[in-house]
Amino acid sequence: MEARDTIGAFGVRGAERPPPSLEAPSPRYGERLIKGLLGAAAFLSVITTTAIVVSLLIPTFDFFTKDDIGLGEFLFGTNWAPTFQPSSFGVLPILVGTLSTSLWGMLFAVPVGLASAVWLSEYASPRQRKVVKPVLEVLAGIPTVAIGIFGLVFLSPLVAEVLPFMVNVPPFSAGVAGLAIGLMIVPIIASISDDAMRSVPSGLREAAYGLGATKMKVATRVIFPAAISGIIASLVLAGSRAVGETMVVLLVAGASPNLTFDPGSSVLTMTAFIGQTATGDISTGSITYDTIFAVGSLLFIITLALNLFAIRMVRKYREVYE
Amino acid sequence: MTSHTGAPGTERTRLATSGARAVTLRQLSSQPRADVWKGNIFLAVLLFAVTLALAGLAAIILQAAIEGAPAFSTKLFTNGPSTVNPEEAGFRPALIGTLYLILGVIFLVVPLGVAAAVYLEEYADGERWWNRIVELNVQNLAGVPSIIYGILGLAFIVRGPLDLGFILAAGSLTLALLVLPTVILASREAIRAVPPSIREGSLALGATQWQTIRRQVLPAAIPGVVTGVILAISRAIGETAPLLLVGAATFVTFNPTFTGDNGYSALPVLIFNYASRPQEEFRVLAAAGVIVMLIALLAMNSFAIWLRNRYEQQW
């Protein structure tokens, strides 16, 4: 970008004599065509987003107009029974179900992930780092269906044994689903927070040591606050992943739309509702079909807000230190 | 500690030096006892957290290996699924379905992802609002939940404008859109890592911009791009939620094709179905399927990381 500006400046300085042309002698249509094609590929992402928004909006619009469900009834209703007679479309139970599993997941993942990040960035020797970080990244690639099976077959009986209040009706429980989600998002928090803490200039670190601060004080009072926007970004991204997670909750959280934050209760989340209902052959335009899209819209809005916030926070720490 | 001060190594000099050293260090680095204790406890907490994270994730692999071992045989690869007879059930159509899905994803995602990355890094003027929108868009798409892509696939690809029906190609297209942002972001990183001096040298010799990109920038960026593609593919292999919506059925007993409208199946979808059955035998079968999937994934991911370390160039 700056290179082009210098070329412009060059032209102004040599204004008395016409400067030698920097353009190629032929118009180079091929070059322009290639640039156009590459630009079209990049623009495909905008089309994807537009397609997502349009495909969500149209059936959602039908949901509120043709199927005549009130927006207030949808957002604040406390009874979720879209496929029963008489049906009821209060989204609060499945919204709270989503928040509940995400909350329990974050409760596990935030301390564990942040502590891992502090260790990786401030305490680990280069050799330990070189082993632990890639291992965490590889483990972050474990498919969520495998994590769900682990939660269902291993974690759930274990937790029911140790902390009975966490599993009311075995093997389904929001708390155990949260724990499995927590395992899934620990690598995200650890990896991004570690990057943020390592991008704090070492001058700050050395100055603090020079003033006689202990290692723990340097980590908690200097590095951690200095990296806070990156750390918040990692937490928000992890939260967004937890809210959007489907397979773990389908397998472990059960499928009862209970309006509760009780970790032992079985809950239905927004993603689980979509995954469970959309598998059958539902006909386009039916009220069930529209319901899936209305719930999808709500989910999309929540994760969009979280993602945009996280992207801003990442930009902020890049601006400060890079 | 090798401190060679004074005359080489009589026992007394060494003793004296280390004594003096210890006294000096003690004087200079004396910390209140409470701080030392707090520091140690803090480190212990950190180590506990790291161990917990690693152990928890390793337990997922171990548990699948132990649980699935009894069902692990060649039947998994040769037999089709079964609702009644878990001893004879296998994953063959699902494995082939996943293989086709991934081939489709590679075919779509490599050219599109690299092209978009080249445009954003080499051509796009970051000050222009449309380029900023594309950039923000890619970052945001990378965080959209996979089930939303399933909804997109259902409304836009299976039905709606493209109207492909519940065929394997529709699943492939959905997965490709899902991992495209990952490929773009990784390819951009790789292209950005090629130093500007390479480009300037090539341009100064009279090469056009596209010649510079094709002959200089892309070859240098290949290891990074390949790493990104492998990581994206391994994500696509394990994705289950969007496939549930775009018609990956469970009990397909014949080998699928790209456009055949008799339905298709995929490995993670069949694993999910087996796992949600109440019978113990099916859960064992699901665990065996998880092993197959994890072996493929861990091999691919490890290869990607090896590739990254092997070809990480210091310019």
PDB file of N, CA and C in Angstrom, chain B residues 215-289:
ATOM      1  N   ARG B 215       5.399 -17.028  -9.713  1.00  0.00           N
ATOM      2  CA  ARG B 215       6.726 -17.646  -9.733  1.00  0.00           C
ATOM      3  C   ARG B 215       7.467 -17.471  -8.418  1.00  0.00           C
ATOM      4  N   GLN B 216       7.175 -16.412  -7.654  1.00  0.00           N
ATOM      5  CA  GLN B 216       7.956 -16.142  -6.443  1.00  0.00           C
ATOM      6  C   GLN B 216       7.156 -16.321  -5.158  1.00  0.00           C
ATOM      7  N   VAL B 217       6.021 -15.624  -5.077  1.00  0.00           N
ATOM      8  CA  VAL B 217       5.308 -15.599  -3.792  1.00  0.00           C
ATOM      9  C   VAL B 217       4.664 -16.947  -3.488  1.00  0.00           C
ATOM     10  N   LEU B 218       3.892 -17.486  -4.447  1.00  0.00           N
ATOM     11  CA  LEU B 218       3.175 -18.725  -4.175  1.00  0.00           C
ATOM     12  C   LEU B 218       4.100 -19.895  -3.856  1.00  0.00           C
ATOM     13  N   PRO B 219       5.172 -20.122  -4.649  1.00  0.00           N
ATOM     14  CA  PRO B 219       6.053 -21.240  -4.288  1.00  0.00           C
ATOM     15  C   PRO B 219       6.610 -21.117  -2.878  1.00  0.00           C
ATOM     16  N   ALA B 220       6.945 -19.884  -2.472  1.00  0.00           N
ATOM     17  CA  ALA B 220       7.500 -19.709  -1.130  1.00  0.00           C
ATOM     18  C   ALA B 220       6.442 -19.928  -0.065  1.00  0.00           C
ATOM     19  N   ALA B 221       5.171 -19.706  -0.419  1.00  0.00           N
ATOM     20  CA  ALA B 221       4.108 -19.807   0.590  1.00  0.00           C
ATOM     21  C   ALA B 221       3.497 -21.199   0.666  1.00  0.00           C
ATOM     22  N   ILE B 222       3.914 -22.106  -0.248  1.00  0.00           N
ATOM     23  CA  ILE B 222       3.240 -23.409  -0.331  1.00  0.00           C
ATOM     24  C   ILE B 222       3.188 -24.181   0.995  1.00  0.00           C
ATOM     25  N   PRO B 223       4.306 -24.303   1.748  1.00  0.00           N
ATOM     26  CA  PRO B 223       4.205 -25.093   2.985  1.00  0.00           C
ATOM     27  C   PRO B 223       3.129 -24.560   3.925  1.00  0.00           C
ATOM     28  N   GLY B 224       3.070 -23.247   4.082  1.00  0.00           N
ATOM     29  CA  GLY B 224       2.060 -22.662   4.963  1.00  0.00           C
ATOM     30  C   GLY B 224       0.654 -22.919   4.461  1.00  0.00           C
ATOM     31  N   VAL B 225       0.467 -22.809   3.145  1.00  0.00           N
ATOM     32  CA  VAL B 225      -0.854 -23.041   2.567  1.00  0.00           C
ATOM     33  C   VAL B 225      -1.278 -24.492   2.781  1.00  0.00           C
ATOM     34  N   VAL B 226      -0.335 -25.423   2.515  1.00  0.00           N
ATOM     35  CA  VAL B 226      -0.655 -26.850   2.665  1.00  0.00           C
ATOM     36  C   VAL B 226      -1.019 -27.152   4.121  1.00  0.00           C
ATOM     37  N   THR B 227      -0.260 -26.578   5.061  1.00  0.00           N
ATOM     38  CA  THR B 227      -0.578 -26.784   6.478  1.00  0.00           C
ATOM     39  C   THR B 227      -2.011 -26.335   6.767  1.00  0.00           C
ATOM     40  N   GLY B 228      -2.360 -25.148   6.280  1.00  0.00           N
ATOM     41  CA  GLY B 228      -3.705 -24.634   6.513  1.00  0.00           C
ATOM     42  C   GLY B 228      -4.763 -25.531   5.905  1.00  0.00           C
ATOM     43  N   VAL B 229      -4.493 -26.025   4.694  1.00  0.00           N
ATOM     44  CA  VAL B 229      -5.470 -26.886   4.023  1.00  0.00           C
ATOM     45  C   VAL B 229      -5.650 -28.184   4.807  1.00  0.00           C
ATOM     46  N   ILE B 230      -4.544 -28.774   5.272  1.00  0.00           N
ATOM     47  CA  ILE B 230      -4.667 -30.030   6.013  1.00  0.00           C
ATOM     48  C   ILE B 230      -5.481 -29.824   7.285  1.00  0.00           C
ATOM     49  N   LEU B 231      -5.200 -28.740   8.016  1.00  0.00           N
ATOM     50  CA  LEU B 231      -5.947 -28.488   9.240  1.00  0.00           C
ATOM     51  C   LEU B 231      -7.433 -28.294   8.935  1.00  0.00           C
ATOM     52  N   ALA B 232      -7.724 -27.617   7.821  1.00  0.00           N
ATOM     53  CA  ALA B 232      -9.119 -27.406   7.442  1.00  0.00           C
ATOM     54  C   ALA B 232      -9.793 -28.733   7.088  1.00  0.00           C
ATOM     55  N   ILE B 233      -9.081 -29.578   6.349  1.00  0.00           N
ATOM     56  CA  ILE B 233      -9.640 -30.880   5.965  1.00  0.00           C
ATOM     57  C   ILE B 233      -9.936 -31.711   7.196  1.00  0.00           C
ATOM     58  N   SER B 234      -8.993 -31.675   8.162  1.00  0.00           N
ATOM     59  CA  SER B 234      -9.213 -32.516   9.340  1.00  0.00           C
ATOM     60  C   SER B 234     -10.410 -32.000  10.122  1.00  0.00           C
ATOM     61  N   ARG B 235     -10.666 -30.693  10.030  1.00  0.00           N
ATOM     62  CA  ARG B 235     -11.886 -30.196  10.671  1.00  0.00           C
ATOM     63  C   ARG B 235     -13.112 -30.702   9.916  1.00  0.00           C
ATOM     64  N   ALA B 236     -13.023 -30.691   8.582  1.00  0.00           N
ATOM     65  CA  ALA B 236     -14.171 -31.122   7.783  1.00  0.00           C
ATOM     66  C   ALA B 236     -14.504 -32.592   8.028  1.00  0.00           C
ATOM     67  N   ILE B 237     -13.467 -33.425   8.247  1.00  0.00           N
ATOM     68  CA  ILE B 237     -13.715 -34.851   8.477  1.00  0.00           C
ATOM     69  C   ILE B 237     -14.579 -35.062   9.714  1.00  0.00           C
ATOM     70  N   GLY B 238     -14.311 -34.287  10.774  1.00  0.00           N
ATOM     71  CA  GLY B 238     -15.010 -34.521  12.028  1.00  0.00           C
ATOM     72  C   GLY B 238     -16.331 -33.794  12.161  1.00  0.00           C
ATOM     73  N   GLU B 239     -16.655 -32.892  11.225  1.00  0.00           N
ATOM     74  CA  GLU B 239     -17.886 -32.116  11.358  1.00  0.00           C
ATOM     75  C   GLU B 239     -19.112 -32.999  11.193  1.00  0.00           C
ATOM     76  N   THR B 240     -20.011 -32.934  12.134  1.00  0.00           N
ATOM     77  CA  THR B 240     -21.190 -33.769  12.100  1.00  0.00           C
ATOM     78  C   THR B 240     -22.461 -32.949  11.939  1.00  0.00           C
ATOM     79  N   ALA B 241     -22.537 -31.866  12.717  1.00  0.00           N
ATOM     80  CA  ALA B 241     -23.795 -31.121  12.817  1.00  0.00           C
ATOM     81  C   ALA B 241     -24.332 -30.649  11.461  1.00  0.00           C
ATOM     82  N   PRO B 242     -23.504 -30.009  10.599  1.00  0.00           N
ATOM     83  CA  PRO B 242     -24.096 -29.534   9.339  1.00  0.00           C
ATOM     84  C   PRO B 242     -24.565 -30.678   8.451  1.00  0.00           C
ATOM     85  N   LEU B 243     -23.869 -31.830   8.533  1.00  0.00           N
ATOM     86  CA  LEU B 243     -24.267 -32.959   7.681  1.00  0.00           C
ATOM     87  C   LEU B 243     -25.620 -33.512   8.080  1.00  0.00           C
ATOM     88  N   LEU B 244     -25.955 -33.406   9.384  1.00  0.00           N
ATOM     89  CA  LEU B 244     -27.268 -33.875   9.820  1.00  0.00           C
ATOM     90  C   LEU B 244     -28.362 -33.136   9.063  1.00  0.00           C
ATOM     91  N   LEU B 245     -28.123 -31.846   8.780  1.00  0.00           N
ATOM     92  CA  LEU B 245     -29.155 -31.028   8.141  1.00  0.00           C
ATOM     93  C   LEU B 245     -29.201 -31.195   6.632  1.00  0.00           C
ATOM     94  N   VAL B 246     -28.043 -31.511   6.017  1.00  0.00           N
ATOM     95  CA  VAL B 246     -28.066 -31.575   4.552  1.00  0.00           C
ATOM     96  C   VAL B 246     -28.180 -33.008   4.052  1.00  0.00           C
ATOM     97  N   GLY B 247     -28.710 -33.889   4.910  1.00  0.00           N
ATOM     98  CA  GLY B 247     -29.192 -35.157   4.406  1.00  0.00           C
ATOM     99  C   GLY B 247     -28.264 -36.347   4.488  1.00  0.00           C
ATOM    100  N   ALA B 248     -27.168 -36.270   5.287  1.00  0.00           N
ATOM    101  CA  ALA B 248     -26.353 -37.461   5.445  1.00  0.00           C
ATOM    102  C   ALA B 248     -27.171 -38.467   6.246  1.00  0.00           C
ATOM    103  N   ALA B 249     -27.695 -39.479   5.577  1.00  0.00           N
ATOM    104  CA  ALA B 249     -28.520 -40.470   6.245  1.00  0.00           C
ATOM    105  C   ALA B 249     -27.616 -41.501   6.892  1.00  0.00           C
ATOM    106  N   THR B 250     -28.195 -42.313   7.758  1.00  0.00           N
ATOM    107  CA  THR B 250     -27.357 -43.214   8.529  1.00  0.00           C
ATOM    108  C   THR B 250     -27.247 -44.582   7.880  1.00  0.00           C
ATOM    109  N   PHE B 251     -28.379 -45.134   7.459  1.00  0.00           N
ATOM    110  CA  PHE B 251     -28.331 -46.509   7.006  1.00  0.00           C
ATOM    111  C   PHE B 251     -28.359 -46.604   5.505  1.00  0.00           C
ATOM    112  N   VAL B 252     -27.197 -46.357   4.944  1.00  0.00           N
ATOM    113  CA  VAL B 252     -27.008 -46.501   3.514  1.00  0.00           C
ATOM    114  C   VAL B 252     -26.117 -47.717   3.357  1.00  0.00           C
ATOM    115  N   THR B 253     -26.594 -48.724   2.669  1.00  0.00           N
ATOM    116  CA  THR B 253     -25.830 -49.959   2.636  1.00  0.00           C
ATOM    117  C   THR B 253     -24.983 -50.094   1.375  1.00  0.00           C
ATOM    118  N   PHE B 254     -25.178 -49.173   0.427  1.00  0.00           N
ATOM    119  CA  PHE B 254     -24.400 -49.254  -0.812  1.00  0.00           C
ATOM    120  C   PHE B 254     -23.382 -48.124  -0.818  1.00  0.00           C
ATOM    121  N   ASN B 255     -22.401 -48.219  -1.719  1.00  0.00           N
ATOM    122  CA  ASN B 255     -21.401 -47.171  -1.791  1.00  0.00           C
ATOM    123  C   ASN B 255     -21.984 -45.937  -2.459  1.00  0.00           C
ATOM    124  N   PRO B 256     -21.780 -44.761  -1.861  1.00  0.00           N
ATOM    125  CA  PRO B 256     -22.386 -43.544  -2.407  1.00  0.00           C
ATOM    126  C   PRO B 256     -21.634 -43.018  -3.627  1.00  0.00           C
ATOM    127  N   THR B 257     -22.277 -42.151  -4.386  1.00  0.00           N
ATOM    128  CA  THR B 257     -21.614 -41.408  -5.460  1.00  0.00           C
ATOM    129  C   THR B 257     -21.904 -39.924  -5.248  1.00  0.00           C
ATOM    130  N   PHE B 258     -21.239 -39.070  -6.050  1.00  0.00           N
ATOM    131  CA  PHE B 258     -21.379 -37.635  -5.832  1.00  0.00           C
ATOM    132  C   PHE B 258     -22.811 -37.142  -6.023  1.00  0.00           C
ATOM    133  N   THR B 259     -23.468 -37.669  -7.078  1.00  0.00           N
ATOM    134  CA  THR B 259     -24.755 -37.088  -7.429  1.00  0.00           C
ATOM    135  C   THR B 259     -25.924 -38.051  -7.251  1.00  0.00           C
ATOM    136  N   GLY B 260     -25.656 -39.299  -6.824  1.00  0.00           N
ATOM    137  CA  GLY B 260     -26.722 -40.275  -6.670  1.00  0.00           C
ATOM    138  C   GLY B 260     -27.738 -39.787  -5.645  1.00  0.00           C
ATOM    139  N   ASP B 261     -29.048 -39.893  -5.948  1.00  0.00           N
ATOM    140  CA  ASP B 261     -30.021 -39.342  -5.009  1.00  0.00           C
ATOM    141  C   ASP B 261     -30.640 -40.418  -4.118  1.00  0.00           C
ATOM    142  N   ASN B 262     -29.891 -41.522  -3.897  1.00  0.00           N
ATOM    143  CA  ASN B 262     -30.378 -42.538  -2.967  1.00  0.00           C
ATOM    144  C   ASN B 262     -29.869 -42.295  -1.554  1.00  0.00           C
ATOM    145  N   GLY B 263     -29.281 -41.148  -1.333  1.00  0.00           N
ATOM    146  CA  GLY B 263     -28.766 -40.837   0.000  1.00  0.00           C
ATOM    147  C   GLY B 263     -27.301 -41.195   0.117  1.00  0.00           C
ATOM    148  N   TYR B 264     -26.669 -40.629   1.128  1.00  0.00           N
ATOM    149  CA  TYR B 264     -25.263 -40.915   1.389  1.00  0.00           C
ATOM    150  C   TYR B 264     -25.056 -40.882   2.882  1.00  0.00           C
ATOM    151  N   SER B 265     -23.899 -41.321   3.309  1.00  0.00           N
ATOM    152  CA  SER B 265     -23.625 -41.376   4.732  1.00  0.00           C
ATOM    153  C   SER B 265     -22.218 -40.859   4.967  1.00  0.00           C
ATOM    154  N   ALA B 266     -21.913 -40.484   6.206  1.00  0.00           N
ATOM    155  CA  ALA B 266     -20.574 -40.018   6.533  1.00  0.00           C
ATOM    156  C   ALA B 266     -20.167 -40.604   7.874  1.00  0.00           C
ATOM    157  N   LEU B 267     -18.861 -40.784   8.050  1.00  0.00           N
ATOM    158  CA  LEU B 267     -18.352 -41.467   9.242  1.00  0.00           C
ATOM    159  C   LEU B 267     -18.854 -40.845  10.549  1.00  0.00           C
ATOM    160  N   PRO B 268     -18.681 -39.523  10.765  1.00  0.00           N
ATOM    161  CA  PRO B 268     -19.100 -38.982  12.069  1.00  0.00           C
ATOM    162  C   PRO B 268     -20.600 -39.095  12.299  1.00  0.00           C
ATOM    163  N   VAL B 269     -21.396 -39.026  11.214  1.00  0.00           N
ATOM    164  CA  VAL B 269     -22.844 -39.128  11.376  1.00  0.00           C
ATOM    165  C   VAL B 269     -23.230 -40.521  11.844  1.00  0.00           C
ATOM    166  N   LEU B 270     -22.589 -41.539  11.265  1.00  0.00           N
ATOM    167  CA  LEU B 270     -22.893 -42.919  11.659  1.00  0.00           C
ATOM    168  C   LEU B 270     -22.414 -43.170  13.091  1.00  0.00           C
ATOM    169  N   ILE B 271     -21.250 -42.617  13.439  1.00  0.00           N
ATOM    170  CA  ILE B 271     -20.748 -42.736  14.814  1.00  0.00           C
ATOM    171  C   ILE B 271     -21.760 -42.140  15.783  1.00  0.00           C
ATOM    172  N   PHE B 272     -22.265 -40.956  15.442  1.00  0.00           N
ATOM    173  CA  PHE B 272     -23.246 -40.285  16.301  1.00  0.00           C
ATOM    174  C   PHE B 272     -24.483 -41.150  16.463  1.00  0.00           C
ATOM    175  N   ASN B 273     -24.929 -41.739  15.351  1.00  0.00           N
ATOM    176  CA  ASN B 273     -26.133 -42.559  15.426  1.00  0.00           C
ATOM    177  C   ASN B 273     -25.914 -43.790  16.307  1.00  0.00           C
ATOM    178  N   TYR B 274     -24.792 -44.485  16.124  1.00  0.00           N
ATOM    179  CA  TYR B 274     -24.487 -45.653  16.959  1.00  0.00           C
ATOM    180  C   TYR B 274     -24.419 -45.262  18.420  1.00  0.00           C
ATOM    181  N   ALA B 275     -23.781 -44.079  18.685  1.00  0.00           N
ATOM    182  CA  ALA B 275     -23.561 -43.679  20.078  1.00  0.00           C
ATOM    183  C   ALA B 275     -24.876 -43.336  20.765  1.00  0.00           C
ATOM    184  N   SER B 276     -25.874 -42.850  20.008  1.00  0.00           N
ATOM    185  CA  SER B 276     -27.107 -42.461  20.685  1.00  0.00           C
ATOM    186  C   SER B 276     -28.079 -43.628  20.833  1.00  0.00           C
ATOM    187  N   ARG B 277     -27.641 -44.857  20.436  1.00  0.00           N
ATOM    188  CA  ARG B 277     -28.478 -46.028  20.704  1.00  0.00           C
ATOM    189  C   ARG B 277     -28.219 -46.527  22.120  1.00  0.00           C
ATOM    190  N   PRO B 278     -29.253 -47.077  22.753  1.00  0.00           N
ATOM    191  CA  PRO B 278     -29.057 -47.491  24.139  1.00  0.00           C
ATOM    192  C   PRO B 278     -28.196 -48.754  24.306  1.00  0.00           C
ATOM    193  N   GLN B 279     -28.164 -49.658  23.292  1.00  0.00           N
ATOM    194  CA  GLN B 279     -27.455 -50.927  23.503  1.00  0.00           C
ATOM    195  C   GLN B 279     -25.950 -50.717  23.625  1.00  0.00           C
ATOM    196  N   GLU B 280     -25.371 -51.473  24.547  1.00  0.00           N
ATOM    197  CA  GLU B 280     -23.948 -51.381  24.827  1.00  0.00           C
ATOM    198  C   GLU B 280     -23.110 -51.676  23.573  1.00  0.00           C
ATOM    199  N   GLU B 281     -23.531 -52.702  22.765  1.00  0.00           N
ATOM    200  CA  GLU B 281     -22.726 -53.130  21.620  1.00  0.00           C
ATOM    201  C   GLU B 281     -22.537 -51.993  20.615  1.00  0.00           C
ATOM    202  N   PHE B 282     -23.595 -51.186  20.445  1.00  0.00           N
ATOM    203  CA  PHE B 282     -23.505 -50.108  19.476  1.00  0.00           C
ATOM    204  C   PHE B 282     -22.559 -49.017  19.958  1.00  0.00           C
ATOM    205  N   ARG B 283     -22.533 -48.848  21.300  1.00  0.00           N
ATOM    206  CA  ARG B 283     -21.605 -47.834  21.832  1.00  0.00           C
ATOM    207  C   ARG B 283     -20.162 -48.260  21.606  1.00  0.00           C
ATOM    208  N   VAL B 284     -19.901 -49.555  21.764  1.00  0.00           N
ATOM    209  CA  VAL B 284     -18.556 -50.063  21.489  1.00  0.00           C
ATOM    210  C   VAL B 284     -18.198 -49.821  20.028  1.00  0.00           C
ATOM    211  N   LEU B 285     -19.173 -50.073  19.172  1.00  0.00           N
ATOM    212  CA  LEU B 285     -18.962 -49.858  17.744  1.00  0.00           C
ATOM    213  C   LEU B 285     -18.667 -48.386  17.453  1.00  0.00           C
ATOM    214  N   ALA B 286     -19.415 -47.497  18.143  1.00  0.00           N
ATOM    215  CA  ALA B 286     -19.181 -46.062  17.972  1.00  0.00           C
ATOM    216  C   ALA B 286     -17.760 -45.712  18.394  1.00  0.00           C
ATOM    217  N   ALA B 287     -17.326 -46.280  19.528  1.00  0.00           N
ATOM    218  CA  ALA B 287     -15.966 -45.996  20.007  1.00  0.00           C
ATOM    219  C   ALA B 287     -14.935 -46.475  18.987  1.00  0.00           C
ATOM    220  N   ALA B 288     -15.191 -47.655  18.376  1.00  0.00           N
ATOM    221  CA  ALA B 288     -14.258 -48.150  17.352  1.00  0.00           C
ATOM    222  C   ALA B 288     -14.212 -47.186  16.166  1.00  0.00           C
ATOM    223  N   GLY B 289     -15.391 -46.649  15.807  1.00  0.00           N
ATOM    224  CA  GLY B 289     -15.428 -45.665  14.729  1.00  0.00           C
ATOM    225  C   GLY B 289     -14.640 -44.420  15.083  1.00  0.00           C
TER     226      GLY B 289
END
